[in-house]
mmCIF file of C-alpha atoms in Angstrom:
data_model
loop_
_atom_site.group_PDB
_atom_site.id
_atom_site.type_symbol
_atom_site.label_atom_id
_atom_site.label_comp_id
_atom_site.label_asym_id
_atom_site.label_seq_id
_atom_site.Cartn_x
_atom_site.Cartn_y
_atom_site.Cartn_z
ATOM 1 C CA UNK A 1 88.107 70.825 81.502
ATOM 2 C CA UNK A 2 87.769 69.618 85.251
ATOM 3 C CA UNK A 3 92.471 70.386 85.106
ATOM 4 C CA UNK A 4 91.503 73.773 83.846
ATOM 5 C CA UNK A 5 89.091 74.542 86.317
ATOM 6 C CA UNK A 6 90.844 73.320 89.239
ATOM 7 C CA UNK A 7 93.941 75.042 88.238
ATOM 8 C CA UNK A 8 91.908 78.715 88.058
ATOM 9 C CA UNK A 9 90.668 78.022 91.392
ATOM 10 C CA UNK A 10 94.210 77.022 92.650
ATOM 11 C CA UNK A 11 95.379 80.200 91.081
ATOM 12 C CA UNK A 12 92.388 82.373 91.950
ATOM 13 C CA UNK A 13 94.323 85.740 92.766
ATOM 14 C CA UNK A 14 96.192 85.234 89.661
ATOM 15 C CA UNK A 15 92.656 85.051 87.398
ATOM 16 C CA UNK A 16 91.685 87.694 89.669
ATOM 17 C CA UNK A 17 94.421 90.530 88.051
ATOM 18 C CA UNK A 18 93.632 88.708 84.926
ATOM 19 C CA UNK A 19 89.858 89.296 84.970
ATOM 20 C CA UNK A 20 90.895 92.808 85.865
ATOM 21 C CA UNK A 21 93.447 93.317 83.058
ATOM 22 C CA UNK A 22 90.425 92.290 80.827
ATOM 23 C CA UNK A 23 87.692 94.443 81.947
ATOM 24 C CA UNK A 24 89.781 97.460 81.510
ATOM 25 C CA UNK A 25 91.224 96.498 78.179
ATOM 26 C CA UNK A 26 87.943 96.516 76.797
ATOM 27 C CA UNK A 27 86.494 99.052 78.958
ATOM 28 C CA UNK A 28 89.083 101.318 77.256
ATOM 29 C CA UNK A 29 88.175 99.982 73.239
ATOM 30 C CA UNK A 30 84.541 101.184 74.654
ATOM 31 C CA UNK A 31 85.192 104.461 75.876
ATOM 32 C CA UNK A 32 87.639 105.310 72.668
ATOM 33 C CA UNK A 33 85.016 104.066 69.940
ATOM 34 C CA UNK A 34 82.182 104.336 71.682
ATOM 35 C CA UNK A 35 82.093 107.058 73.908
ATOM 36 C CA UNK A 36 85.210 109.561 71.925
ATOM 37 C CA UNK A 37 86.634 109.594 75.673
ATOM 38 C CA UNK A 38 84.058 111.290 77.532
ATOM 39 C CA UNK A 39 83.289 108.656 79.845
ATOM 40 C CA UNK A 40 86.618 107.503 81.347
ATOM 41 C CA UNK A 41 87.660 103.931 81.047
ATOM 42 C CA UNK A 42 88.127 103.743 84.346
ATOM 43 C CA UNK A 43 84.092 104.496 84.904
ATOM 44 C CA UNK A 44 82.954 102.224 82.632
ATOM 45 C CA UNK A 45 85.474 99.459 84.432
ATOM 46 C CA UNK A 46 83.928 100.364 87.560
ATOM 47 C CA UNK A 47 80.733 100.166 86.449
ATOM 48 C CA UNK A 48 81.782 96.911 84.831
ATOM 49 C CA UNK A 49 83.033 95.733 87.968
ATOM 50 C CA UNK A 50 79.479 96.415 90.178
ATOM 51 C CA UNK A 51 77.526 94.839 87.800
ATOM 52 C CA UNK A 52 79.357 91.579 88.055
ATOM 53 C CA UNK A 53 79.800 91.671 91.586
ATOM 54 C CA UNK A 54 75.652 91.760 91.632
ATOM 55 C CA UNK A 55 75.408 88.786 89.113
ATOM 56 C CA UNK A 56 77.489 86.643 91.269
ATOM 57 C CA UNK A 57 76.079 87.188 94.295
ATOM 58 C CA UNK A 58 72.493 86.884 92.562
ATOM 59 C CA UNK A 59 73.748 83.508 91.325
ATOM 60 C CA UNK A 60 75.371 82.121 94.104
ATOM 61 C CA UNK A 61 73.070 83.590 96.824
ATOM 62 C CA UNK A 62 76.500 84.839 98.664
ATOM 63 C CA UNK A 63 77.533 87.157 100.604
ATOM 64 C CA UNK A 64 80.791 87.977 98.432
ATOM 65 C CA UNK A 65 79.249 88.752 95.098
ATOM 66 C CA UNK A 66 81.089 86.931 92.373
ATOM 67 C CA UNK A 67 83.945 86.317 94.846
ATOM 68 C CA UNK A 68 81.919 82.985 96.091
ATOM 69 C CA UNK A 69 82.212 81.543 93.012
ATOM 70 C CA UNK A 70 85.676 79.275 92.892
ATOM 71 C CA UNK A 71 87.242 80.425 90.113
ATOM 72 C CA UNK A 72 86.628 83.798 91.193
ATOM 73 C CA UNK A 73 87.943 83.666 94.499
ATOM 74 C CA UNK A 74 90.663 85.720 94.510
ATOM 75 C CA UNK A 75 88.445 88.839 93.964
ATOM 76 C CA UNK A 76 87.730 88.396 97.686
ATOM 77 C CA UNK A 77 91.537 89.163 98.077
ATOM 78 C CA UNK A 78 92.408 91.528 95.281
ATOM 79 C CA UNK A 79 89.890 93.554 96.631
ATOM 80 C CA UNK A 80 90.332 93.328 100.126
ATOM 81 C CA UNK A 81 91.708 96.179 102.032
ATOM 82 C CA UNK A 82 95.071 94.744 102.070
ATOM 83 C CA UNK A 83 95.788 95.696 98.777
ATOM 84 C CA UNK A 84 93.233 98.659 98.473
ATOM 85 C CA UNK A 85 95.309 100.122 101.414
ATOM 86 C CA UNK A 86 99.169 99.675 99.577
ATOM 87 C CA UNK A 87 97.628 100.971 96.220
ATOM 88 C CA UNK A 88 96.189 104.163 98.011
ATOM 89 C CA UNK A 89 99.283 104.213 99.776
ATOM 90 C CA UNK A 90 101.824 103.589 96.668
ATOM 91 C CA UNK A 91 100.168 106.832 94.770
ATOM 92 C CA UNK A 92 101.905 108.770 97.590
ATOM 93 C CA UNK A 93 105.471 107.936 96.090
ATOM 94 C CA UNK A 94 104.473 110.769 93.111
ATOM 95 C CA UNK A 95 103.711 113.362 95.036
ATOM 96 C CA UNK A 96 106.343 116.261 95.281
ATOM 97 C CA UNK A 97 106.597 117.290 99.384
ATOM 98 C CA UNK A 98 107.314 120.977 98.584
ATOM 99 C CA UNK A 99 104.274 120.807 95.985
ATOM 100 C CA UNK A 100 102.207 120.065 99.011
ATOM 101 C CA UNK A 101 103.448 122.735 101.347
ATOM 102 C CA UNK A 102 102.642 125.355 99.042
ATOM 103 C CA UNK A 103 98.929 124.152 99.427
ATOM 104 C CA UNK A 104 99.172 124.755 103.090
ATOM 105 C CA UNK A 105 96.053 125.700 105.149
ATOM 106 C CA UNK A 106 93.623 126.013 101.854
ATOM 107 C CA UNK A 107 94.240 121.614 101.934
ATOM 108 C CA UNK A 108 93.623 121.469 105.688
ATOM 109 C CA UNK A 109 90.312 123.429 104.872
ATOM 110 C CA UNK A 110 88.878 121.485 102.207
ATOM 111 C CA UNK A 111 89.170 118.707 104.073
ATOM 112 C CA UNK A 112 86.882 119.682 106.776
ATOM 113 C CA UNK A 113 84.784 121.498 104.243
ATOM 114 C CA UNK A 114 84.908 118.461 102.036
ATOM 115 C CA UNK A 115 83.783 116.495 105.019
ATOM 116 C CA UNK A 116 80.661 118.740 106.705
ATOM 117 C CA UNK A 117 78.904 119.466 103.114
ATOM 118 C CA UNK A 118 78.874 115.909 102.108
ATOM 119 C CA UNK A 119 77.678 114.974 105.282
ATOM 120 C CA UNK A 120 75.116 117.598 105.450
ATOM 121 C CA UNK A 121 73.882 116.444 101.874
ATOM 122 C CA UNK A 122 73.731 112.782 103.220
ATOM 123 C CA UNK A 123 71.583 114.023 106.121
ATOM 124 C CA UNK A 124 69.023 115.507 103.890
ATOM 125 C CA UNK A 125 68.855 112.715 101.417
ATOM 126 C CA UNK A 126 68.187 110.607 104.603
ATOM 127 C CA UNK A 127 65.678 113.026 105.915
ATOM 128 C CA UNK A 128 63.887 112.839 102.683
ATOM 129 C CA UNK A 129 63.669 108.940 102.972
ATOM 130 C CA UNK A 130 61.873 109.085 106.210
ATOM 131 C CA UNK A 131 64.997 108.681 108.676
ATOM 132 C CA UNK A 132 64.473 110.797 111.648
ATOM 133 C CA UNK A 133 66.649 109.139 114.428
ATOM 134 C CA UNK A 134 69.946 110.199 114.839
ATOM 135 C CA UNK A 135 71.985 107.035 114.730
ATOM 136 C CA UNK A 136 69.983 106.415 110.809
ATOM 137 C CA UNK A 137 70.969 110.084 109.690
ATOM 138 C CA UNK A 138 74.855 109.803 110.980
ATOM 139 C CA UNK A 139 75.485 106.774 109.792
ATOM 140 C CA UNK A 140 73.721 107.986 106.132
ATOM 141 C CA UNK A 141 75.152 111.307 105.924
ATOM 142 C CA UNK A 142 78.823 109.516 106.953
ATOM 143 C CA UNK A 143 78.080 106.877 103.915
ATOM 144 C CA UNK A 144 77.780 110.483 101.452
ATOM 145 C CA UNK A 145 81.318 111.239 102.904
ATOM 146 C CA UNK A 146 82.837 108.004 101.136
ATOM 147 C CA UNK A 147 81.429 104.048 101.473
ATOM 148 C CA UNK A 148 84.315 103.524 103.842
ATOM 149 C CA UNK A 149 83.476 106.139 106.427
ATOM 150 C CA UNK A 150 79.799 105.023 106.503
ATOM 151 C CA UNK A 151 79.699 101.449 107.191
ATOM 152 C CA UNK A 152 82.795 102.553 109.983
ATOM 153 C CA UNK A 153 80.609 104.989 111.323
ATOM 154 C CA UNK A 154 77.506 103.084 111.875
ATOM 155 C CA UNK A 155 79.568 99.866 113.249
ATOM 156 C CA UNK A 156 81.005 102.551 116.241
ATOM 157 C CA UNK A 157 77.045 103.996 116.919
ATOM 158 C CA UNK A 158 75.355 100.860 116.574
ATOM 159 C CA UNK A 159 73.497 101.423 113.439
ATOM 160 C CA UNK A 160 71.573 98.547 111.492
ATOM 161 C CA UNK A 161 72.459 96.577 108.684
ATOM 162 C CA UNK A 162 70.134 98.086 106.407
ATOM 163 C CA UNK A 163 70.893 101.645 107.113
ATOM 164 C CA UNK A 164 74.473 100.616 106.970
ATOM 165 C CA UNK A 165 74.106 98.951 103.686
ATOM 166 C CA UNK A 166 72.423 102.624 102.024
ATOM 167 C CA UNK A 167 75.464 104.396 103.538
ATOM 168 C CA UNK A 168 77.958 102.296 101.397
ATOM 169 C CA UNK A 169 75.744 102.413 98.168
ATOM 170 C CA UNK A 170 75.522 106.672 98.458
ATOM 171 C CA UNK A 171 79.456 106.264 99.076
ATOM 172 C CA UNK A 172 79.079 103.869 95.823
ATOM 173 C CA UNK A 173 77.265 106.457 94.090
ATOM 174 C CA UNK A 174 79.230 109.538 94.551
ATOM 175 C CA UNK A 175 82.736 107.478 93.747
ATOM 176 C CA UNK A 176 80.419 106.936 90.499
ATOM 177 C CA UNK A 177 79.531 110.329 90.108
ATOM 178 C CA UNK A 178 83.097 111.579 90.801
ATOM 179 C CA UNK A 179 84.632 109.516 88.363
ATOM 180 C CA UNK A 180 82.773 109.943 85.620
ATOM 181 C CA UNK A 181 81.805 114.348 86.558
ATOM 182 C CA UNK A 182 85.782 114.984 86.885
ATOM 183 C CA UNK A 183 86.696 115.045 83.128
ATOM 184 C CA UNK A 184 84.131 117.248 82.035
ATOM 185 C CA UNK A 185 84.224 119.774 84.971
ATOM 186 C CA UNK A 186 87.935 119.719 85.462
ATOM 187 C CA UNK A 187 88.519 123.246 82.858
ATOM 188 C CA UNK A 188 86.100 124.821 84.281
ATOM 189 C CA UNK A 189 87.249 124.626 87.830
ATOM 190 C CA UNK A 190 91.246 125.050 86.691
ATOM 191 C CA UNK A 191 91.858 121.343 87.770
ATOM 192 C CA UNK A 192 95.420 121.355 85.701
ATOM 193 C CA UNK A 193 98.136 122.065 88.507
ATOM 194 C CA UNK A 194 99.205 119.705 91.746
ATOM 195 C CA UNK A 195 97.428 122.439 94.276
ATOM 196 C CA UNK A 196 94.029 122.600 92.851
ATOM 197 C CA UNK A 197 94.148 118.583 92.806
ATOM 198 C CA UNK A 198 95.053 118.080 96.497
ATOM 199 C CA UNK A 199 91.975 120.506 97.060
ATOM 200 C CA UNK A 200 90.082 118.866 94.641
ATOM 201 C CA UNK A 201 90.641 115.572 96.357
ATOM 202 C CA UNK A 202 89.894 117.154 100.137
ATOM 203 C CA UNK A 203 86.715 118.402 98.848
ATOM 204 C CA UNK A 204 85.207 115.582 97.576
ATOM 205 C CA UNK A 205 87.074 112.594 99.333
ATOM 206 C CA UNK A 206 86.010 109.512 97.744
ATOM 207 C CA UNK A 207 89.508 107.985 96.831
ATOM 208 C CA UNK A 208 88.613 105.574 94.222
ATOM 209 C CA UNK A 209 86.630 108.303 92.848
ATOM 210 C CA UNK A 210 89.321 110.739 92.968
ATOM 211 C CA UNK A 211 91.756 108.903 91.531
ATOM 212 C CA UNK A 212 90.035 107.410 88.581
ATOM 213 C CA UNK A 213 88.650 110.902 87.681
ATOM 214 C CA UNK A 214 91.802 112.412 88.188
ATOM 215 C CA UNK A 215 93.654 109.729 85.835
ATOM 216 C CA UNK A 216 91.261 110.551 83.028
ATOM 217 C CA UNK A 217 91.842 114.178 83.683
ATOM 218 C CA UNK A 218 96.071 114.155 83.561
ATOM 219 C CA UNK A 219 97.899 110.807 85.477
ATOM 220 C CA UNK A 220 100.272 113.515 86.959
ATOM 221 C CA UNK A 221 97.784 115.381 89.223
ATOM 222 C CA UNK A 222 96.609 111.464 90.804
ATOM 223 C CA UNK A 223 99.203 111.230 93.573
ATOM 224 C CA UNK A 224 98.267 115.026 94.977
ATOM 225 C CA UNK A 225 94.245 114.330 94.566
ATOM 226 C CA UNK A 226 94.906 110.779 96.158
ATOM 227 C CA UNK A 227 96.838 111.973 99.191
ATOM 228 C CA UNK A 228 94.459 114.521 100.798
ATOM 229 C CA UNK A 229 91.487 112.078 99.775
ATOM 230 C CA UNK A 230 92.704 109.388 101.883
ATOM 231 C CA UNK A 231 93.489 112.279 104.832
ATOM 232 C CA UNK A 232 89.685 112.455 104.194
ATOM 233 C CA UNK A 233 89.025 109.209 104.861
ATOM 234 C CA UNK A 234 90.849 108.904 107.789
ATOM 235 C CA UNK A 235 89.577 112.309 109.379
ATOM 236 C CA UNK A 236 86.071 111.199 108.156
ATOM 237 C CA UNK A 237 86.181 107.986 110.439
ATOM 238 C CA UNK A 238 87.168 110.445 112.975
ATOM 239 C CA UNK A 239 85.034 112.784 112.676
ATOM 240 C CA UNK A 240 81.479 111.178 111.721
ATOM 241 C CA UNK A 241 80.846 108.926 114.873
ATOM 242 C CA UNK A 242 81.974 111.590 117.196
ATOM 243 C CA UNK A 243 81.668 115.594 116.931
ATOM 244 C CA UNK A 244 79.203 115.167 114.069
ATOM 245 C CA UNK A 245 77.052 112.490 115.836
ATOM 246 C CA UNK A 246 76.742 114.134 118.996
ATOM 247 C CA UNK A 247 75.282 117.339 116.803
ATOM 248 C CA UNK A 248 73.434 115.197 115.308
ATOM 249 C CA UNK A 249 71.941 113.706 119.024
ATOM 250 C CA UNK A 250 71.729 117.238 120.158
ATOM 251 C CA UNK A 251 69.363 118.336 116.856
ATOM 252 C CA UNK A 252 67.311 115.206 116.344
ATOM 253 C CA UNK A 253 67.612 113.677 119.939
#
């Protein structure tokens, strides 16, 4: 037993993909026999996936989740943003270029449109908790944008762990929300063709989310809803600590 276990821990990225492979074999048994399809497998992976992240770091008193246990090491790695930036990156390579251009400024919108309503929605939600300064309701309203953009956002203003900390969960939240919402909405809104998708993914920006949704709504349309949500990220970083903070300064002082 002691081999075995020194062996995982020597291999830990490799257990890593492993534990991975796992979760989402049996998340997808679950959501066919369970759930007829209507929750994605990829949600109830995800879901899957935060509820052993709490256990571990419940059990090890970490700051890692299960990633401080040994044998699960290499989660710290596989989910890193090493290899969270080449995936995002790699779904670029089925995108069609000319696809994209016929998008043109309706994609550049949704971006920015994608970007001030979640914001604004953030704000409130922060409001409504008792947050007043403007530092708290940036770095909050940022965290509604996606759980990258928030903890980014309060790091550049200065804003406290714990407020940093509820920006990542509502980023957690709405990836969440995204994933699982996307199936059931997508015929309603005409989400079947490359050009609503990269609109799709500018207006509601959370990449994971995106993605996953858009997988369980037709694999093709993933690259095109992937692509213009990480242009969200990226203009989200941009645009949350600096032109939307300094509103936020001038409105709430």
């Amino acid at each position: 037993m002691e081999i075995i276990t020194k062996f995982l821990e020597k291999n830990g990225l490799v257990v890593a993909f492993l534990m991975v492979g796992i979760i989402i074999y049996v998340s997808g048994i679950i959501s066919d026999k369970l759930t007829n399809k209507k929750i994605p497998a990829s949600a109830i992976a995800i879901l899957a996936g935060l509820i052993l992240a709490y256990i571990g770091g419940v059990y090890t008193k970490g700051e890692k989740g299960i990633a401080d246990i040994k044998i699960f090491s290499g989660f710290g790695t596989m989910g890193g943003s090493m290899l969270r930036d080449f995936a995002i990156t790699a779904t670029a390579l089925g995108a069609s270029f000319i696809v994209m251009k016929r998008t043109g400024w309706v994609g550049a919108l949704s971006l920015f449109l994608g970007i001030v309503l979640s914001f604004l929605g953030g704000v409130v939600v922060a409001l409504l908790g008792g947050y007043t300064d403007a530092i708290s309701l940036t770095t909050i309203g940022a965290g509604a944008c996606t759980y990258i953009v928030g903890p980014v956002t309060g790091a550049a203003i200065g804003a406290n762990s714990d407020v940093m900390a509820l920006s990542i969960a509502a980023g957690v939240v709405k990836a969440v929300v995204v994933t699982i919402g996307t199936p059931f909405i997508a015929k309603y809104i005409g989400l079947n063709n490359p050009h609503t998708a990269m609109v799709f993914g500018g207006l509601m920006g959370t990449t994971s989310g995106v993605t996953a949704g858009l997988a369980a709504t037709d694999p093709k349309l993933v690259p095109y809803g992937a692509l213009t949500a990480t242009f969200y990220t990226g203009l989200g970083c941009l645009f949350c600590p600096s032109v939307l903070f300094l509103l936020m300064k001038m409105i709430f002082g």
